[in-house]
mmCIF file of C-alpha atoms in Angstrom:
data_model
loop_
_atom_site.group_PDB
_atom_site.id
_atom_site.type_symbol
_atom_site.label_atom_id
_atom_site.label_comp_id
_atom_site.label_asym_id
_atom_site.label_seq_id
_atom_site.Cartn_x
_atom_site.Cartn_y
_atom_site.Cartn_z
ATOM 1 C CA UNK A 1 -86.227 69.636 -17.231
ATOM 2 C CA UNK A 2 -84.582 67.279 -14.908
ATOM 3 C CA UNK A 3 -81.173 67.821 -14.331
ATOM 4 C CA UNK A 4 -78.601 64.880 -14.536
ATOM 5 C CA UNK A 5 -76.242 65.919 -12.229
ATOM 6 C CA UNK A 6 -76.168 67.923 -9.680
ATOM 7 C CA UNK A 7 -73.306 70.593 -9.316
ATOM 8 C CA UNK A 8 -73.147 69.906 -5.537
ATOM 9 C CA UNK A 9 -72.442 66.332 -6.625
ATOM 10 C CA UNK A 10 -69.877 66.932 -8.730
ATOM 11 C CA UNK A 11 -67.716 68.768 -6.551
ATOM 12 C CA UNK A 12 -68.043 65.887 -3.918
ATOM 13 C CA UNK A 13 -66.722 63.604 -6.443
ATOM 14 C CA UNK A 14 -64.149 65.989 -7.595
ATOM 15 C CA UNK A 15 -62.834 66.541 -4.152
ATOM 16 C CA UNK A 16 -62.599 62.637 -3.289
ATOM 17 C CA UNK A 17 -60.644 61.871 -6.249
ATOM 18 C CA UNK A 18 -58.664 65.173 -5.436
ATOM 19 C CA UNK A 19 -57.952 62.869 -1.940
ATOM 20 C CA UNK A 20 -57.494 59.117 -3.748
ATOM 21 C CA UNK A 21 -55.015 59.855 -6.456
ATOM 22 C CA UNK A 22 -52.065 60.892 -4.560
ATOM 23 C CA UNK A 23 -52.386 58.362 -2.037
ATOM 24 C CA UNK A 24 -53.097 55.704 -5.203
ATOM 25 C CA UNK A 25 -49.918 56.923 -6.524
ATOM 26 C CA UNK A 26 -47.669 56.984 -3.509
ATOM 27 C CA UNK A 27 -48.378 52.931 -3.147
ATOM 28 C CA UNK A 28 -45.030 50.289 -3.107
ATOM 29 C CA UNK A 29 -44.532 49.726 -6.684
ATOM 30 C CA UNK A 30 -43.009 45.153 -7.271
ATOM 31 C CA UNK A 31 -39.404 45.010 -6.394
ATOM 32 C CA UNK A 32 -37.649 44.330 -10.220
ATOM 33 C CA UNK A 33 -36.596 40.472 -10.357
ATOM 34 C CA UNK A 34 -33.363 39.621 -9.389
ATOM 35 C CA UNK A 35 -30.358 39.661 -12.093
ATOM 36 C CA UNK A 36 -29.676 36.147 -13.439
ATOM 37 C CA UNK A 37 -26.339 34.998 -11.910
ATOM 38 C CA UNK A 38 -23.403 35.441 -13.100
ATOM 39 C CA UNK A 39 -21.910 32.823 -15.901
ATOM 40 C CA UNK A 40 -19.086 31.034 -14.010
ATOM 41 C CA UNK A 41 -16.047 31.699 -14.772
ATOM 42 C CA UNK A 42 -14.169 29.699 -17.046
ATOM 43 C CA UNK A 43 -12.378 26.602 -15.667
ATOM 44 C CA UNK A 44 -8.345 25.630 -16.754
ATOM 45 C CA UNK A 45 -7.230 22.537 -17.708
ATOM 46 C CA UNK A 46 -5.497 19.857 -15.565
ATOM 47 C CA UNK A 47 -2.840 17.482 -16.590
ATOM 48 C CA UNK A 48 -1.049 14.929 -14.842
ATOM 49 C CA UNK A 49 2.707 13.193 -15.009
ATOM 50 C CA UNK A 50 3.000 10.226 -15.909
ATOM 51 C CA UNK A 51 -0.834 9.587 -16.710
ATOM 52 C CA UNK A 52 -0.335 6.133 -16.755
ATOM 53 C CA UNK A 53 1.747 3.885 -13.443
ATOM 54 C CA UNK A 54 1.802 0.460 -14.290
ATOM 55 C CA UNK A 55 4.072 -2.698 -12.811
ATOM 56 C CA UNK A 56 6.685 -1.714 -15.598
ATOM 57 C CA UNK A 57 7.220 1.351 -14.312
ATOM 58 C CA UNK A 58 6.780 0.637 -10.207
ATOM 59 C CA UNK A 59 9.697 -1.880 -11.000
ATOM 60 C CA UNK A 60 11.860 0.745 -12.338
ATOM 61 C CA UNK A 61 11.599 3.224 -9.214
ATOM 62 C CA UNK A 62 11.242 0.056 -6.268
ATOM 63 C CA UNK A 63 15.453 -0.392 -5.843
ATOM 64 C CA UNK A 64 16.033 2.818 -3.909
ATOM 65 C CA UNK A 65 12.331 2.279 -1.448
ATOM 66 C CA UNK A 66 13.820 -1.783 -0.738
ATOM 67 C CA UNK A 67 17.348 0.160 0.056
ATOM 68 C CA UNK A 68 15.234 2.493 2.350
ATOM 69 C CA UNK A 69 13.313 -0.390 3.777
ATOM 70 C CA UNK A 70 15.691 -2.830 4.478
ATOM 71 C CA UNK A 71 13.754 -4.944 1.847
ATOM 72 C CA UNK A 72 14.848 -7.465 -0.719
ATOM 73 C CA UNK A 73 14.322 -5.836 -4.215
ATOM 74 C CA UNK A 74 12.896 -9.154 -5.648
ATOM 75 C CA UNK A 75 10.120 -8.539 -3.113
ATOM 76 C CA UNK A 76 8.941 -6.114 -5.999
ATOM 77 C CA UNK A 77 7.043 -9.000 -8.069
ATOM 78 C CA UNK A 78 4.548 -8.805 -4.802
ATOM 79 C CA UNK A 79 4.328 -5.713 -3.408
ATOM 80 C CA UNK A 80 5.391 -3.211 -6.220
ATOM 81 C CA UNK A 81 2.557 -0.603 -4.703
ATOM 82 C CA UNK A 82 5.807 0.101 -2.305
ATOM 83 C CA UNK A 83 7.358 1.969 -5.256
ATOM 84 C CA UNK A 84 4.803 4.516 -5.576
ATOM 85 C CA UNK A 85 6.626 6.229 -2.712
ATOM 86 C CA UNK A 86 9.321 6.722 -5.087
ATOM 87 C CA UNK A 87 7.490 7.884 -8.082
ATOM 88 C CA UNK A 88 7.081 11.481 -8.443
ATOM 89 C CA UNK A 89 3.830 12.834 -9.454
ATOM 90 C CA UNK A 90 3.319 16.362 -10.826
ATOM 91 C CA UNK A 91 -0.303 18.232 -11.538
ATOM 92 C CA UNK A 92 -0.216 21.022 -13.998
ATOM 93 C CA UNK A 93 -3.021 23.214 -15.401
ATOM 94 C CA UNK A 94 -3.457 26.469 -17.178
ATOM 95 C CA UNK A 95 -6.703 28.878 -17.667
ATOM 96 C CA UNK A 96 -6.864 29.468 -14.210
ATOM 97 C CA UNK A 97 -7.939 32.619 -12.557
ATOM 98 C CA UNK A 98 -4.986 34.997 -11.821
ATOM 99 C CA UNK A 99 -3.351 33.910 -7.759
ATOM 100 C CA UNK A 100 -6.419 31.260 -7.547
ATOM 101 C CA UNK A 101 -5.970 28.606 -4.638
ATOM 102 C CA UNK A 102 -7.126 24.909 -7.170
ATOM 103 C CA UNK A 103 -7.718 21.773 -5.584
ATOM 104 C CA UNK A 104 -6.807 18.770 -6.713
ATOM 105 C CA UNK A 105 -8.458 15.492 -6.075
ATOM 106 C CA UNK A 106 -8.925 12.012 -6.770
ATOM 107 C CA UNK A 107 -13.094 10.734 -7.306
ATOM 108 C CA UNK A 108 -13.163 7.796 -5.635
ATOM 109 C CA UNK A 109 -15.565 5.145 -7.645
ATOM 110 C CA UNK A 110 -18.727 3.965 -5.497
ATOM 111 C CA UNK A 111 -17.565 0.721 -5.107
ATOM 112 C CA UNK A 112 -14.124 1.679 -3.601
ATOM 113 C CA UNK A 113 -13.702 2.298 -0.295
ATOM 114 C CA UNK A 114 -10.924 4.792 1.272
ATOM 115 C CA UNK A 115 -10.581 5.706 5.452
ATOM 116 C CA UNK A 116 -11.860 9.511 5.778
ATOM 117 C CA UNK A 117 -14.168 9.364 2.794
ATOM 118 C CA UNK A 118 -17.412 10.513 4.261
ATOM 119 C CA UNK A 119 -20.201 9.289 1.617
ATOM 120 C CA UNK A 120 -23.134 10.296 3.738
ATOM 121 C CA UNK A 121 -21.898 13.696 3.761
ATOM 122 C CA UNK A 122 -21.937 13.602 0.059
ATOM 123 C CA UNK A 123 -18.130 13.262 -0.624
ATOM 124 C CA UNK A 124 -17.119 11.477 -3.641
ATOM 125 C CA UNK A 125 -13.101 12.461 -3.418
ATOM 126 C CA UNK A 126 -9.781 12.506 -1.332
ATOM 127 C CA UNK A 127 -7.607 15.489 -1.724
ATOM 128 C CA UNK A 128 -4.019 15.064 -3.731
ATOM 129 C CA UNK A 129 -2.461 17.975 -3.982
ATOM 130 C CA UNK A 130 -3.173 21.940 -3.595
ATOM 131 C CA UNK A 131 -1.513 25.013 -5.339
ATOM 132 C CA UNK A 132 -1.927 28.877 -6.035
ATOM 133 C CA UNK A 133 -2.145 29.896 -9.882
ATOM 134 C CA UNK A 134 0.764 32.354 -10.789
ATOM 135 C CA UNK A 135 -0.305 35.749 -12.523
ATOM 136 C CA UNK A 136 -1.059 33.866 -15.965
ATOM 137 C CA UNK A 137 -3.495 31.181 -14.498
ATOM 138 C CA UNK A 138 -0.449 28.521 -14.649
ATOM 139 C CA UNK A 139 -0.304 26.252 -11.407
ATOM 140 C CA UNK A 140 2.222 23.570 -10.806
ATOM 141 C CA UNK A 141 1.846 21.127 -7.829
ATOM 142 C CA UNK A 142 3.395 17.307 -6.459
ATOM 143 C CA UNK A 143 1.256 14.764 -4.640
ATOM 144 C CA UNK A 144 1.014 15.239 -0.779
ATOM 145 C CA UNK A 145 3.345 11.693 0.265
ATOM 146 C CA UNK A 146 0.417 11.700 2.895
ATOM 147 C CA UNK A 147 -2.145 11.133 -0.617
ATOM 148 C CA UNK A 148 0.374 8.648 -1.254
ATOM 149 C CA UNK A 149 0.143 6.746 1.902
ATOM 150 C CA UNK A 150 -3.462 7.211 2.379
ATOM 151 C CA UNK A 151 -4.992 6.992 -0.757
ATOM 152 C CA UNK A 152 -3.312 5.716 -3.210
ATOM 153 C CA UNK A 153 -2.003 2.752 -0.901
ATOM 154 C CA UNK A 154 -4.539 2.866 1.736
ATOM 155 C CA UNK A 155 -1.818 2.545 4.375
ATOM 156 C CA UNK A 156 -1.639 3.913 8.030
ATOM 157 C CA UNK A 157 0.794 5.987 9.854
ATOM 158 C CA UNK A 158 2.359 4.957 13.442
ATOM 159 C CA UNK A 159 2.079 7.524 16.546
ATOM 160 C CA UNK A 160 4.689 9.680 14.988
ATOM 161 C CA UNK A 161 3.342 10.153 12.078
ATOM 162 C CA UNK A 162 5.703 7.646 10.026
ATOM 163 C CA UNK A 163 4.436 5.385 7.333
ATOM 164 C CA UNK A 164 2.946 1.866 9.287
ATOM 165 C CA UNK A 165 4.645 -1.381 7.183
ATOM 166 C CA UNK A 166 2.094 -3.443 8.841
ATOM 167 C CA UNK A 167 0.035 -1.215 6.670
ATOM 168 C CA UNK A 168 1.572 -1.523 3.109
ATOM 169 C CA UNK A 169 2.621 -5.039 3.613
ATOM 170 C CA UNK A 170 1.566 -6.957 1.595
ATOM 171 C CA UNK A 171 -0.894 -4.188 1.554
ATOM 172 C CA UNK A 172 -4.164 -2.945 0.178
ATOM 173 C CA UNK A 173 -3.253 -0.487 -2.854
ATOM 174 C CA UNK A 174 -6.644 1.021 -4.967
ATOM 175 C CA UNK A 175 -7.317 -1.576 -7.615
ATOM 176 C CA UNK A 176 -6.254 -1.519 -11.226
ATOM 177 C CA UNK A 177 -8.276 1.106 -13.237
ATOM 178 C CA UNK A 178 -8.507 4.647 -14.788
ATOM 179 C CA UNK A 179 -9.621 6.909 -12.467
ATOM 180 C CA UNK A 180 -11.121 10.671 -12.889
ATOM 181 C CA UNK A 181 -8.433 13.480 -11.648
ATOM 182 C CA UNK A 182 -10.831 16.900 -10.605
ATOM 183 C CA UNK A 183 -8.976 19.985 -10.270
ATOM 184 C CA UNK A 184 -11.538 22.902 -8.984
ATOM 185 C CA UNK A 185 -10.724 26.194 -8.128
ATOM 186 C CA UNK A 186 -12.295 29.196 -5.605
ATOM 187 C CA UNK A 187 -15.584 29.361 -7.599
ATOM 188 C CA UNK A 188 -17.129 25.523 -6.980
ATOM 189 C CA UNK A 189 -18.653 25.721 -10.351
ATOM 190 C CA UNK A 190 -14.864 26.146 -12.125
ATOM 191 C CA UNK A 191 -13.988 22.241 -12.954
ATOM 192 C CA UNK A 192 -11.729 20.685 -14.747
ATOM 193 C CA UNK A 193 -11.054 16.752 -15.171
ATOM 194 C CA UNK A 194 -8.274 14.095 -16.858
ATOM 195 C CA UNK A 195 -8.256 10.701 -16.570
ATOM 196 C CA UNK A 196 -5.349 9.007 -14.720
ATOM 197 C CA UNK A 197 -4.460 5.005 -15.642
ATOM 198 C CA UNK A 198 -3.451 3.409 -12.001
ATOM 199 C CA UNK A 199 -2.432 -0.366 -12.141
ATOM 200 C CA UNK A 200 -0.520 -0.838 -8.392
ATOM 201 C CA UNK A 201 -1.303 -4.266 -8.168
ATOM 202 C CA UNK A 202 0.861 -7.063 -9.429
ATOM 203 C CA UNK A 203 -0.614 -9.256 -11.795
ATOM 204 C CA UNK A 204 -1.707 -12.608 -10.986
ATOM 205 C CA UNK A 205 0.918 -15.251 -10.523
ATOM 206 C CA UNK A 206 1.141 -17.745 -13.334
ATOM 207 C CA UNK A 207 -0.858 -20.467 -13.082
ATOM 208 C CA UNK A 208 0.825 -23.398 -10.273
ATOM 209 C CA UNK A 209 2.547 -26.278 -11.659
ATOM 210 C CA UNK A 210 1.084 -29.658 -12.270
ATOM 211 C CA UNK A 211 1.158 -31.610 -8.772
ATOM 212 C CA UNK A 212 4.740 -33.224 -8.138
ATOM 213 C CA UNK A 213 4.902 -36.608 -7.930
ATOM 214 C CA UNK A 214 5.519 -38.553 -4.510
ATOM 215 C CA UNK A 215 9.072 -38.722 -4.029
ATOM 216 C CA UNK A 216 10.521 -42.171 -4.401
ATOM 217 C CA UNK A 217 11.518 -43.617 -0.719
ATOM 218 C CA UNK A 218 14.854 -42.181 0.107
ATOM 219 C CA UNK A 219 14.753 -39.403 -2.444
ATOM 220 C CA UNK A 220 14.104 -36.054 -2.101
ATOM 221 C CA UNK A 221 10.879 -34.090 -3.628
ATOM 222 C CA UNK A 222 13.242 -31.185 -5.455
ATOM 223 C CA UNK A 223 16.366 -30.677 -6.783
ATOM 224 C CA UNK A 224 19.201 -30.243 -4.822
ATOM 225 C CA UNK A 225 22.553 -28.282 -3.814
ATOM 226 C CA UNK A 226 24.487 -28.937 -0.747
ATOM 227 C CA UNK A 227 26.195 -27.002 2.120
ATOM 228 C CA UNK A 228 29.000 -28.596 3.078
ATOM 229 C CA UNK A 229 31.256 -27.777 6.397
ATOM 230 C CA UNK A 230 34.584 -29.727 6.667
ATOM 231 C CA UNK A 231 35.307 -27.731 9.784
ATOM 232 C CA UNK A 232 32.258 -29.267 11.668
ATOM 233 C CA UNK A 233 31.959 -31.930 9.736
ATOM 234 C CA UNK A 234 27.901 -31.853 8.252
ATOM 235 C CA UNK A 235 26.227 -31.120 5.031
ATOM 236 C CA UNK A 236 22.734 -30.038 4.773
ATOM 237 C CA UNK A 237 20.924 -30.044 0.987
ATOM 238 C CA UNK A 238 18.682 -27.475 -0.061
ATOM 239 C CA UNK A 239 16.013 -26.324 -3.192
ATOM 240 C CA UNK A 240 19.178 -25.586 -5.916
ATOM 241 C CA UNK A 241 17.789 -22.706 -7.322
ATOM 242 C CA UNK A 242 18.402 -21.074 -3.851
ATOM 243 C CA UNK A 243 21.356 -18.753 -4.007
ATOM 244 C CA UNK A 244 23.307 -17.940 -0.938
ATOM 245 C CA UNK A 245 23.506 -14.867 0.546
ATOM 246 C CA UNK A 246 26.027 -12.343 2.525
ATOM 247 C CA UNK A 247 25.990 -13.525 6.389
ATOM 248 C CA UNK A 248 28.436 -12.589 9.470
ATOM 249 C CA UNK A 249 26.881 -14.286 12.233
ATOM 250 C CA UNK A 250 25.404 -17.084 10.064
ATOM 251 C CA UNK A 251 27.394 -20.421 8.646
ATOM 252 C CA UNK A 252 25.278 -20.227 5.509
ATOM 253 C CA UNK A 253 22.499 -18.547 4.004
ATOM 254 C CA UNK A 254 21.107 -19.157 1.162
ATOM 255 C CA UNK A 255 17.263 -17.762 -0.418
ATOM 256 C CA UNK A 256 14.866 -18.353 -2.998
ATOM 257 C CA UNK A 257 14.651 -16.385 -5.667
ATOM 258 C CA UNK A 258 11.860 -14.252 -4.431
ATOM 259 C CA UNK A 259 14.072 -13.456 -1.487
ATOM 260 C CA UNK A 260 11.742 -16.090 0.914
ATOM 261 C CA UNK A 261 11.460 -18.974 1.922
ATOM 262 C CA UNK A 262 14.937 -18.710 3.257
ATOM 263 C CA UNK A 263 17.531 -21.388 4.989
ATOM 264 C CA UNK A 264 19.395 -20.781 7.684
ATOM 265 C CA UNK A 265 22.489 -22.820 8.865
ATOM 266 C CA UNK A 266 24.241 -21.819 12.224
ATOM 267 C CA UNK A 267 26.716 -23.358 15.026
ATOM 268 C CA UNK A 268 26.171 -22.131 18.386
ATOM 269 C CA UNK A 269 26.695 -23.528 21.707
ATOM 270 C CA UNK A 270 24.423 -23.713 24.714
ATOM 271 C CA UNK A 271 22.706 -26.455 26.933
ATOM 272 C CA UNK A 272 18.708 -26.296 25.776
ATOM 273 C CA UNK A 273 18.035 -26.262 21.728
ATOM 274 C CA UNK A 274 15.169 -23.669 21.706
ATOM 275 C CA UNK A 275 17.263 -20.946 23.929
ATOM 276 C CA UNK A 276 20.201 -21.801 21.489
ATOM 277 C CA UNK A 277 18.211 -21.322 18.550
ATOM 278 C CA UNK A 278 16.708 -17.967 19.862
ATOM 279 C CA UNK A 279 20.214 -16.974 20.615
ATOM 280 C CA UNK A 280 21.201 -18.182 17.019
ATOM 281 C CA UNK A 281 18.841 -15.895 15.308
ATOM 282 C CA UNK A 282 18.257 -13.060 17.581
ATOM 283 C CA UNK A 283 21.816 -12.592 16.079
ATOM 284 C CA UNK A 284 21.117 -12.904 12.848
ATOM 285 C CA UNK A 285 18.189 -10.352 13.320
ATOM 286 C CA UNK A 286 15.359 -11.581 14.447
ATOM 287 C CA UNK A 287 12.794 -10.889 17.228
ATOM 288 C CA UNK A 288 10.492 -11.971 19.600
ATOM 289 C CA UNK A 289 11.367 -15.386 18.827
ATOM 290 C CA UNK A 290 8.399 -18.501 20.339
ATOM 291 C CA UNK A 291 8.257 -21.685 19.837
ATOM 292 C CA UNK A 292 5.215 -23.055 18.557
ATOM 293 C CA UNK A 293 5.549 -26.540 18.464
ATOM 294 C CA UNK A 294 8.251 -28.905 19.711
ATOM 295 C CA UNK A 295 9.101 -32.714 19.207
ATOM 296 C CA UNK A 296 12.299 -35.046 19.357
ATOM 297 C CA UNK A 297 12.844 -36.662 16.023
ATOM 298 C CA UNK A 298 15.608 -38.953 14.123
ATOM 299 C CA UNK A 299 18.155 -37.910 11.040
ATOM 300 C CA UNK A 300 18.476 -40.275 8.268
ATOM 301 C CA UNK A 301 21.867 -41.304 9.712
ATOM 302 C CA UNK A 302 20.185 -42.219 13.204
ATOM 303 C CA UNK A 303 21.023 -38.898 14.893
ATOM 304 C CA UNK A 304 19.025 -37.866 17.758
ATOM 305 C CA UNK A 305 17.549 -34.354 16.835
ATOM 306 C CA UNK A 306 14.801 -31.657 17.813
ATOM 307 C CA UNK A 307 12.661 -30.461 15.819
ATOM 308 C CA UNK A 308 10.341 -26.990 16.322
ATOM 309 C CA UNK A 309 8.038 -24.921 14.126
ATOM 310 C CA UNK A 310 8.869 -21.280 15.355
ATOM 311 C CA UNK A 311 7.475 -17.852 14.919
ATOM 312 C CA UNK A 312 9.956 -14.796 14.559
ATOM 313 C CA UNK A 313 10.218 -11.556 13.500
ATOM 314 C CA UNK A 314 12.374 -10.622 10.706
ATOM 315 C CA UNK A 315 13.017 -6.877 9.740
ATOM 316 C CA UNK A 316 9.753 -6.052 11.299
ATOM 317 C CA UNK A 317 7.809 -8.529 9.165
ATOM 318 C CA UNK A 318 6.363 -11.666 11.328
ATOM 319 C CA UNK A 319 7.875 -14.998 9.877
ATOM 320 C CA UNK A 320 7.299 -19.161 10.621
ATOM 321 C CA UNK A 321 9.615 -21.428 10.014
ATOM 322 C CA UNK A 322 10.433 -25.544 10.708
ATOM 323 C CA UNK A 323 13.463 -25.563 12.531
ATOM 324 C CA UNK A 324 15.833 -28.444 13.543
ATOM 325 C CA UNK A 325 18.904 -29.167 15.831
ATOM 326 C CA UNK A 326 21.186 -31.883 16.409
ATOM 327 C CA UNK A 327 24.379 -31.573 19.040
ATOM 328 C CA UNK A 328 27.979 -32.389 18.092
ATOM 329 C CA UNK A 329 30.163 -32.135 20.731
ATOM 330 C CA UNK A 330 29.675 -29.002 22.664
ATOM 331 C CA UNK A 331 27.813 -26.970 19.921
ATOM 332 C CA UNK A 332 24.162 -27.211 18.370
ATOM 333 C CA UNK A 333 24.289 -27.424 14.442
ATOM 334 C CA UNK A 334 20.977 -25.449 13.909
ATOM 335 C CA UNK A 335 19.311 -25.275 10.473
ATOM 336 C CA UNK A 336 16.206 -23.301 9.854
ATOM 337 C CA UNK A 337 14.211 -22.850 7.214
ATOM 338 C CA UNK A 338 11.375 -19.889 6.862
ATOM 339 C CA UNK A 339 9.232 -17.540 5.488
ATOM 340 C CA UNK A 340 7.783 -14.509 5.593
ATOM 341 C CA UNK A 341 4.001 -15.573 5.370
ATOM 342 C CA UNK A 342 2.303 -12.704 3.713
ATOM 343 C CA UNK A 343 4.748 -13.116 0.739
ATOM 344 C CA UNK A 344 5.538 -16.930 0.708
ATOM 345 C CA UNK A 345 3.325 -19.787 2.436
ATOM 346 C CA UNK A 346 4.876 -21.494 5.146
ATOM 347 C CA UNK A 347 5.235 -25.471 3.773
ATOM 348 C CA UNK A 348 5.638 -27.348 6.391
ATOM 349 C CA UNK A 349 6.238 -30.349 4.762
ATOM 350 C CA UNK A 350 8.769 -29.337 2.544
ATOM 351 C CA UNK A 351 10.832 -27.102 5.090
ATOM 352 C CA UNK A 352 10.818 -30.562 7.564
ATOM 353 C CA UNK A 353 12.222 -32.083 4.357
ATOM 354 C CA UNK A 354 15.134 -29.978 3.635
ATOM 355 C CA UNK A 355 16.438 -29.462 7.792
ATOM 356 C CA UNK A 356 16.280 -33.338 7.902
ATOM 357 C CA UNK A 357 18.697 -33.625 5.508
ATOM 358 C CA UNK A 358 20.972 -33.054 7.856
ATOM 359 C CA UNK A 359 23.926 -35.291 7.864
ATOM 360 C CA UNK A 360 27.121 -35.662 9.770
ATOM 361 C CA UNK A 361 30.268 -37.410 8.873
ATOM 362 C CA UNK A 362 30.804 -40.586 10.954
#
């Protein structure tokens, strides 16, 4: 009978497995799959005070910034953005991790553009304000007055780090809208976001008044009040809803009721009329004073007169004005009308009007 396996066989076979198994089970076993990360941790809340800054409430707070300026306060009807250096803004938030530094920032919309916002780079926000949580979660900051500046009014700073008025006159504020407040903390994922009503700019200006009609010859294209000087003997008429003003070096002073265009009325005496008339308002204030234009012209009455359209700067804003002078006796009688361009259009035609109403008693 045959056999069907051999004994010598079967230890060969028992031996190799004798060798295989131990090395089979010494091989590297899969690493386990990572844990699943951790669930974020929750995120606070974020409020913000006021929520809502509209012209209403920029006109409230703009007094104490014109003080501070050297401004007119009626200059708030055009740049009440200036007032949002005054306004104090306060983020709150609770829910926050214990001694957790949160960020607080403003998401710019695509279409707005703010210096320092790096798109490419993926940034959508400017930074407002930062703050550490207390031992409940509970944080409490104010807006950086750099945000202010930089952000919110999209203003410059000089060399020393002071706020530029080239910059936030008449200005550039963000535009009217409600914009997304995002306060995150050390953990990325942690958000938390309000809404936050801005409305900076002033509103349009009501609609212009029908064309006035040509003046009739020898009448004058608005109503009028009069300066009168008994001393000097001249009167000089003016718009009549201009109201005068406090001067020491000036005759009279009198300005709309937006604060410009503004007249001028002075007395000084000198030999040429454009040094006079420098030296006339370098005194009242102004700066870097040139002459434009320049041209010989005739009052009403048939006195001899020059005439200039000058440029001048007037508590650091640039101004243009039509400017006249006649001489009496030893001294220039000087009248000047003006205005500060960015918040008033120079009117040339009007301006010549009023200075040539100049009149002296024979």
């Amino acid at each position: 009978m045959m056999r069907l396996f051999g004994f010598d066989k079967l230890v060969i076979v028992a031996m190799v497995a004798l060798l295989v198994l131990p090395i089979a089970g010494c091989a590297p076993k899969a690493p386990p799959p990572p844990p699943p990360p951790p669930p974020p941790p929750p995120a606070g809340t974020l409020t913000v005070e006021p929520a809502k800054i509209d012209f209403e409430m920029l006109q409230k707070y703009f007094p104490p910034i014109a003080k501070a300026l050297g401004l007119p306060e009626a200059m708030s009807a055009t740049v009440p953005h200036l007032a949002m250096l005054a306004v104090p803004v306060k983020f709150t938030g609770t829910g926050w991790q214990p001694n957790e530094v949160v960020t607080v920032e403003l998401v710019v919309p695509p279409d707005v553009e703010i210096s320092g916002l790096d798109r490419a780079r993926g940034e959508d926000a400017v930074g407002l304000a930062f703050a550490t949580s207390d031992a409940n979660g509970n944080f409490e900051a104010k807006m950086e007055r750099t945000a202010t500046i930089g952000f919110l009014l999209r203003g410059g700073f000089t060399p020393s780090i002071a706020p530029d008025p080239k910059t936030l006159i008449p200005g550039n504020p963000l535009p009217n809208g409600t914009y997304t407040l995002r306060a995150s903390g050390e953990d990325p994922r942690a958000v938390a976001t309000t809404a936050w009503v801005l409305e900076m700019v002033a509103p349009p200006a009501p609609p212009a008044p029908p064309a006035e009609k040509p003046a009739e010859p020898g009448k004058l294209t608005f109503e009028a009040a009069e300066y009168t000087n008994a001393e000097l003997g001249f009167s000089v008429k003016y718009p009549k809803d201009w109201t005068k003003q406090p001067s020491d070096v000036l005759l009279f002073y009198a300005a709309s009721p937006s604060m410009v265009p503004v007249i001028f009325v002075g007395a000084e005496e000198g030999a040429a009329f454009a040094e006079t008339l420098k030296k006339s308002l370098e005194a009242a204030g102004g700066s870097g004073f040139k002459v434009v234009s320049e041209k010989e012209t005739t009052l009403a009455d048939g006195t001899k007169a020059t005439a200039a359209v000058i440029e001048v700067s007037l508590r650091g804003f640039g101004a243009k004005g039509f400017a006249l002078g006649a001489k009496k006796d030893a001294k220039w009688i000087l009248i000047t009308v003006g205005t500060v361009e960015m918040l008033a259009k120079y009117d040339e035609a009007k301006f010549s009007e009023i200075v040539h109403t100049l009149q002296f008693k024979k």
